[in-house]
Tab-separated table of C-alpha atoms in Angstrom:
chain	number	residue	atom	x	y	z
A	265	UNK	CA	88.088	83.606	106.728
A	266	UNK	CA	87.299	85.900	103.787
A	267	UNK	CA	83.641	86.581	103.126
A	268	UNK	CA	82.297	85.596	99.733
A	269	UNK	CA	81.870	88.978	98.110
A	270	UNK	CA	79.759	90.323	95.263
A	271	UNK	CA	80.270	93.665	93.549
A	272	UNK	CA	77.312	95.182	91.717
A	273	UNK	CA	77.810	97.862	89.066
A	274	UNK	CA	74.522	99.497	87.952
A	275	UNK	CA	74.119	101.059	84.531
A	276	UNK	CA	72.702	104.465	83.693
A	277	UNK	CA	73.722	105.309	80.109
A	278	UNK	CA	76.403	108.019	80.170
A	279	UNK	CA	76.595	107.759	83.962
A	280	UNK	CA	78.724	104.732	83.247
A	281	UNK	CA	81.664	107.121	82.969
A	282	UNK	CA	81.496	107.527	86.771
A	283	UNK	CA	81.517	103.732	87.114
A	284	UNK	CA	84.483	103.557	84.742
A	285	UNK	CA	86.374	105.921	87.050
A	286	UNK	CA	85.435	103.757	90.034
A	287	UNK	CA	86.681	100.621	88.275
A	288	UNK	CA	89.922	102.368	87.333
A	289	UNK	CA	90.445	103.112	91.032
A	290	UNK	CA	89.635	99.523	92.018
A	291	UNK	CA	92.336	98.319	89.616
A	292	UNK	CA	94.862	100.357	91.615
A	293	UNK	CA	93.657	99.452	95.103
A	294	UNK	CA	94.969	96.694	97.340
A	295	UNK	CA	91.585	95.170	98.035
A	296	UNK	CA	90.171	91.665	98.138
A	297	UNK	CA	88.927	90.756	94.685
A	298	UNK	CA	85.266	89.798	94.530
A	299	UNK	CA	84.013	86.294	93.921
A	300	UNK	CA	81.054	87.643	91.949
A	301	UNK	CA	80.509	90.685	89.737
A	302	UNK	CA	77.107	91.743	88.453
A	303	UNK	CA	77.604	94.175	85.570
A	304	UNK	CA	74.453	95.949	84.448
A	305	UNK	CA	73.686	97.783	81.226
A	306	UNK	CA	76.495	100.232	80.354
A	307	UNK	CA	78.644	98.764	83.133
A	308	UNK	CA	78.604	95.297	81.537
A	309	UNK	CA	81.456	95.886	79.068
A	310	UNK	CA	83.194	98.218	81.514
A	311	UNK	CA	83.559	95.701	84.321
A	312	UNK	CA	85.392	93.308	81.986
A	313	UNK	CA	88.408	95.615	82.112
A	314	UNK	CA	88.721	95.072	85.857
A	315	UNK	CA	88.616	91.314	85.413
A	316	UNK	CA	91.274	91.362	82.674
A	317	UNK	CA	93.409	94.043	84.354
A	318	UNK	CA	93.265	96.284	81.263
A	319	UNK	CA	92.440	99.485	83.123
A	320	UNK	CA	93.699	101.848	80.399
A	321	UNK	CA	90.868	100.668	78.148
A	322	UNK	CA	88.484	102.397	80.566
A	323	UNK	CA	89.992	105.793	79.787
A	324	UNK	CA	90.309	105.198	76.074
A	325	UNK	CA	86.705	104.086	75.693
A	326	UNK	CA	84.906	106.499	78.009
A	327	UNK	CA	87.058	109.596	77.567
A	328	UNK	CA	88.066	109.368	73.920
A	329	UNK	CA	85.303	107.515	72.088
A	330	UNK	CA	81.971	107.664	73.919
A	331	UNK	CA	81.544	111.321	74.817
A	332	UNK	CA	80.990	112.023	71.120
A	333	UNK	CA	78.034	112.320	68.771
A	334	UNK	CA	79.147	109.175	66.965
A	335	UNK	CA	77.928	107.225	69.971
A	336	UNK	CA	75.011	109.364	71.208
A	337	UNK	CA	73.131	111.690	68.872
A	338	UNK	CA	69.602	112.885	69.633
A	339	UNK	CA	69.208	114.038	66.015
A	340	UNK	CA	69.780	110.468	64.847
A	341	UNK	CA	66.313	109.648	66.158
A	342	UNK	CA	66.111	106.142	64.693
A	343	UNK	CA	69.249	105.114	66.624
A	344	UNK	CA	70.019	107.674	69.325
A	345	UNK	CA	72.548	105.310	70.911
A	346	UNK	CA	74.730	103.418	68.435
A	347	UNK	CA	75.655	100.154	70.152
A	348	UNK	CA	77.216	98.748	66.969
A	349	UNK	CA	79.727	101.597	67.112
A	350	UNK	CA	80.255	100.997	70.847
A	351	UNK	CA	80.737	97.233	70.839
A	352	UNK	CA	81.995	96.376	67.347
A	353	UNK	CA	84.297	99.345	66.710
A	354	UNK	CA	85.217	101.122	69.944
A	355	UNK	CA	85.624	98.023	72.117
A	356	UNK	CA	86.016	94.909	69.976
A	357	UNK	CA	88.148	96.427	67.212
A	358	UNK	CA	90.035	99.279	68.883
A	359	UNK	CA	90.186	98.406	72.605
A	360	UNK	CA	89.855	94.647	72.816
A	361	UNK	CA	89.436	93.063	76.268
A	362	UNK	CA	91.173	89.734	76.733
A	363	UNK	CA	88.121	87.477	76.488
A	364	UNK	CA	90.154	84.382	77.337
A	365	UNK	CA	90.912	85.937	80.724
A	366	UNK	CA	87.236	86.816	81.133
A	367	UNK	CA	86.170	83.210	80.566
A	368	UNK	CA	88.948	81.683	82.711
A	369	UNK	CA	88.693	84.216	85.529
A	370	UNK	CA	87.909	82.844	89.014
A	371	UNK	CA	85.386	85.705	89.250
A	372	UNK	CA	81.891	84.798	88.072
A	373	UNK	CA	80.422	87.716	86.132
A	374	UNK	CA	76.655	87.888	85.841
A	375	UNK	CA	74.967	89.999	83.182
A	376	UNK	CA	71.270	90.701	83.912
A	377	UNK	CA	69.338	90.705	80.648
A	378	UNK	CA	65.645	91.095	79.925
A	379	UNK	CA	63.584	88.753	77.774
A	380	UNK	CA	61.775	91.148	75.388
A	381	UNK	CA	58.692	88.932	75.182
A	382	UNK	CA	58.155	87.979	78.836
A	383	UNK	CA	59.848	90.932	80.562
A	384	UNK	CA	61.657	88.523	82.878
A	385	UNK	CA	65.227	89.053	83.981
A	386	UNK	CA	67.700	86.304	83.153
A	387	UNK	CA	71.287	86.146	84.355
A	388	UNK	CA	73.877	85.020	81.819
A	389	UNK	CA	77.473	84.592	82.903
A	390	UNK	CA	81.033	84.165	81.704
A	391	UNK	CA	80.857	80.528	82.858
A	392	UNK	CA	78.048	79.429	80.519
A	393	UNK	CA	80.082	78.947	77.349
A	394	UNK	CA	78.194	81.703	75.526
A	395	UNK	CA	79.511	84.443	73.239
A	396	UNK	CA	80.504	87.272	75.608
A	397	UNK	CA	80.383	89.793	72.754
A	398	UNK	CA	76.735	88.963	72.133
A	399	UNK	CA	76.008	89.220	75.861
A	400	UNK	CA	77.521	92.661	76.342
A	401	UNK	CA	75.837	94.001	73.210
A	402	UNK	CA	72.490	92.767	74.526
A	403	UNK	CA	73.315	94.390	77.874
A	404	UNK	CA	73.401	97.834	76.250
A	405	UNK	CA	70.497	97.286	73.836
A	406	UNK	CA	67.881	99.745	75.109
A	407	UNK	CA	64.487	99.471	73.365
A	408	UNK	CA	63.590	102.591	71.343
A	409	UNK	CA	66.904	104.332	72.069
A	410	UNK	CA	69.150	101.850	70.244
A	411	UNK	CA	66.618	100.882	67.571
A	412	UNK	CA	63.426	102.876	67.076
A	413	UNK	CA	61.928	100.166	64.897
A	414	UNK	CA	62.445	97.080	67.076
A	415	UNK	CA	62.107	96.189	70.750
A	416	UNK	CA	63.636	92.728	70.366
A	417	UNK	CA	67.259	93.622	71.131
A	418	UNK	CA	70.168	91.284	70.415
A	419	UNK	CA	70.304	87.523	69.992
A	420	UNK	CA	72.415	85.496	72.419
A	421	UNK	CA	72.566	81.824	71.539
A	422	UNK	CA	69.344	82.159	69.528
A	423	UNK	CA	67.360	84.015	72.227
A	424	UNK	CA	66.675	87.763	72.069
A	425	UNK	CA	67.575	89.946	75.051
A	426	UNK	CA	67.553	93.648	75.882
A	427	UNK	CA	68.468	96.056	78.644
A	428	UNK	CA	65.692	97.389	80.901
A	429	UNK	CA	65.349	99.783	83.829
A	430	UNK	CA	64.967	96.986	86.412
A	431	UNK	CA	67.990	95.286	84.912
A	432	UNK	CA	70.090	98.442	84.960
A	433	UNK	CA	69.665	99.278	88.645
A	434	UNK	CA	70.992	97.319	91.631
A	435	UNK	CA	68.054	96.416	93.860
A	436	UNK	CA	66.982	93.150	92.203
A	437	UNK	CA	70.544	91.951	91.857
A	438	UNK	CA	71.234	92.045	95.582
A	439	UNK	CA	68.870	89.079	95.904
A	440	UNK	CA	70.677	87.296	93.048
A	441	UNK	CA	74.031	87.841	94.755
A	442	UNK	CA	72.694	86.335	97.974
A	443	UNK	CA	71.179	83.395	96.079
A	444	UNK	CA	74.610	82.481	94.683
A	445	UNK	CA	76.235	82.649	98.097
A	446	UNK	CA	77.436	86.203	98.639
A	447	UNK	CA	78.030	87.116	102.286
A	448	UNK	CA	79.082	90.669	101.481
A	449	UNK	CA	77.439	92.784	98.761
A	450	UNK	CA	79.015	96.033	97.619
A	451	UNK	CA	77.021	98.293	95.288
A	452	UNK	CA	79.029	100.848	93.315
A	453	UNK	CA	76.153	103.195	92.502
A	454	UNK	CA	76.405	106.100	90.063
A	455	UNK	CA	73.418	108.006	91.423
A	456	UNK	CA	73.742	110.359	94.395
A	457	UNK	CA	71.670	109.233	97.391
A	458	UNK	CA	69.482	112.356	97.135
A	459	UNK	CA	69.116	112.088	93.366
A	460	UNK	CA	68.253	108.452	92.823
A	461	UNK	CA	65.703	107.467	90.157
A	462	UNK	CA	62.560	105.831	91.540
A	463	UNK	CA	59.731	106.883	89.218
A	464	UNK	CA	60.807	105.294	85.930
A	465	UNK	CA	57.848	106.960	84.213
A	466	UNK	CA	59.019	106.298	80.638
A	467	UNK	CA	59.912	102.677	81.421
A	468	UNK	CA	56.545	102.038	83.068
A	469	UNK	CA	54.700	103.549	80.115
A	470	UNK	CA	56.737	101.312	77.814
A	471	UNK	CA	55.764	98.280	79.910
A	472	UNK	CA	52.075	99.193	79.678
A	473	UNK	CA	52.381	99.244	75.881
A	474	UNK	CA	53.724	95.657	75.764
A	475	UNK	CA	51.989	92.303	76.135
A	476	UNK	CA	50.433	91.216	79.430
A	477	UNK	CA	53.322	88.969	80.463
A	478	UNK	CA	55.925	91.687	79.873
A	479	UNK	CA	53.796	94.273	81.656
A	480	UNK	CA	53.128	92.051	84.666
A	481	UNK	CA	56.763	91.077	85.206
A	482	UNK	CA	58.244	94.516	84.661
A	483	UNK	CA	55.734	96.281	86.916
A	484	UNK	CA	56.359	93.645	89.577
A	485	UNK	CA	60.084	94.423	89.361
A	486	UNK	CA	59.436	98.151	89.713
A	487	UNK	CA	57.368	97.541	92.832
A	488	UNK	CA	60.122	95.375	94.294
A	489	UNK	CA	62.706	98.063	93.557
A	490	UNK	CA	60.623	100.830	95.097
A	491	UNK	CA	60.162	98.755	98.269
A	492	UNK	CA	63.782	97.650	98.494
A	493	UNK	CA	65.060	97.049	102.009
A	494	UNK	CA	68.643	96.475	103.022
A	495	UNK	CA	69.028	92.729	103.570
A	496	UNK	CA	69.705	91.592	107.126
A	497	UNK	CA	71.481	88.334	106.376
A	498	UNK	CA	74.529	89.818	104.592
A	499	UNK	CA	76.969	92.670	104.974
A	500	UNK	CA	75.618	95.344	102.633
A	501	UNK	CA	77.640	98.351	101.476
A	502	UNK	CA	76.312	100.922	99.056
A	503	UNK	CA	78.792	103.434	97.692
A	504	UNK	CA	77.424	106.477	95.866
A	505	UNK	CA	78.788	109.740	94.443
A	506	UNK	CA	79.683	112.179	97.213
A	507	UNK	CA	78.429	115.041	95.063
A	508	UNK	CA	75.623	114.942	92.528
A	509	UNK	CA	76.768	114.235	88.982
A	510	UNK	CA	76.241	117.270	86.807
A	511	UNK	CA	75.406	115.355	83.664
A	512	UNK	CA	72.595	113.938	81.549
A	513	UNK	CA	72.017	110.310	80.536
A	514	UNK	CA	73.174	111.251	77.025
A	515	UNK	CA	76.248	113.279	77.944
A	516	UNK	CA	78.456	114.230	74.991
A	517	UNK	CA	80.583	116.933	76.658
A	518	UNK	CA	84.065	115.413	76.749
A	519	UNK	CA	85.410	117.853	79.334
A	520	UNK	CA	82.534	117.101	81.692
A	521	UNK	CA	82.947	113.361	81.100
A	522	UNK	CA	86.559	113.665	82.257
A	523	UNK	CA	85.440	115.440	85.427
A	524	UNK	CA	82.881	112.734	86.167
A	525	UNK	CA	85.444	109.978	85.527
A	526	UNK	CA	87.806	111.628	88.014
A	527	UNK	CA	84.975	111.996	90.508
A	528	UNK	CA	84.280	108.256	90.295
A	529	UNK	CA	87.998	107.549	90.682
A	530	UNK	CA	88.437	109.852	93.697
A	531	UNK	CA	85.242	108.764	95.474
A	532	UNK	CA	86.245	105.109	95.206
A	533	UNK	CA	89.914	105.546	96.043
A	534	UNK	CA	89.016	107.519	99.191
A	535	UNK	CA	86.096	105.355	100.261
A	536	UNK	CA	86.320	104.520	103.961
A	537	UNK	CA	84.177	101.351	103.685
A	538	UNK	CA	86.518	100.016	100.999
A	539	UNK	CA	89.563	100.899	103.085
A	540	UNK	CA	88.071	98.915	105.964
A	541	UNK	CA	87.527	95.913	103.698
A	542	UNK	CA	91.093	96.079	102.396
A	543	UNK	CA	92.461	96.135	105.943
A	544	UNK	CA	90.617	92.969	107.014
């Protein structure tokens, strides 16, 4: 009997190009499809292409449109990351995922979003009858970086949501996957095991500047992440880059982005744990 399986795709700004390469490989592999996907931050719109089977969108978006200063520009300090360009133009207008397939898919996709007033994580999904475009825009709405003048993010069904560091990593979502019945959890990380972020200094400082509820919840999440232990009651597989990614969070070098995409593709295609799953 097949185990109920969850795939978790962390975010990481431009590191999402590695995840895009991994997803491209997964589209080509003969492997059991997951029952659950948790797509975080920059991986939220990316994972839709696996669900719809539109793998070529991954290349077009990450290799032709995002490794440019139109998307990320440090000199555009009021909006360093332009999520309107990303979601409304690059994806929705020019590389449109089949949202009907997303909604009707047997795979439940969870998008972890952060309430900008309470700091609590909330999981919205493709099965809730909500606007998926609003959800994925909120998933990539990073306070300060996407709008210097507001920390409220994007409205989904009348409620504001943003991205956050706890929401963009994988540790908290393992528990969510187990709560919804996953017996096998596979994390497709985009940080090398020796180069994994744990300090989150900027994010913690941001939390201290917010109201007491936001601060309390976010700092609690950070503590939980830093003390993460591999769960004993499920099969847990964490895949990570074999070599460290030579890139920044705000990568705009197209040639390097192509190398990182290929690295994600090769690492995933040649993954022994995934080969073992596919042979079961």
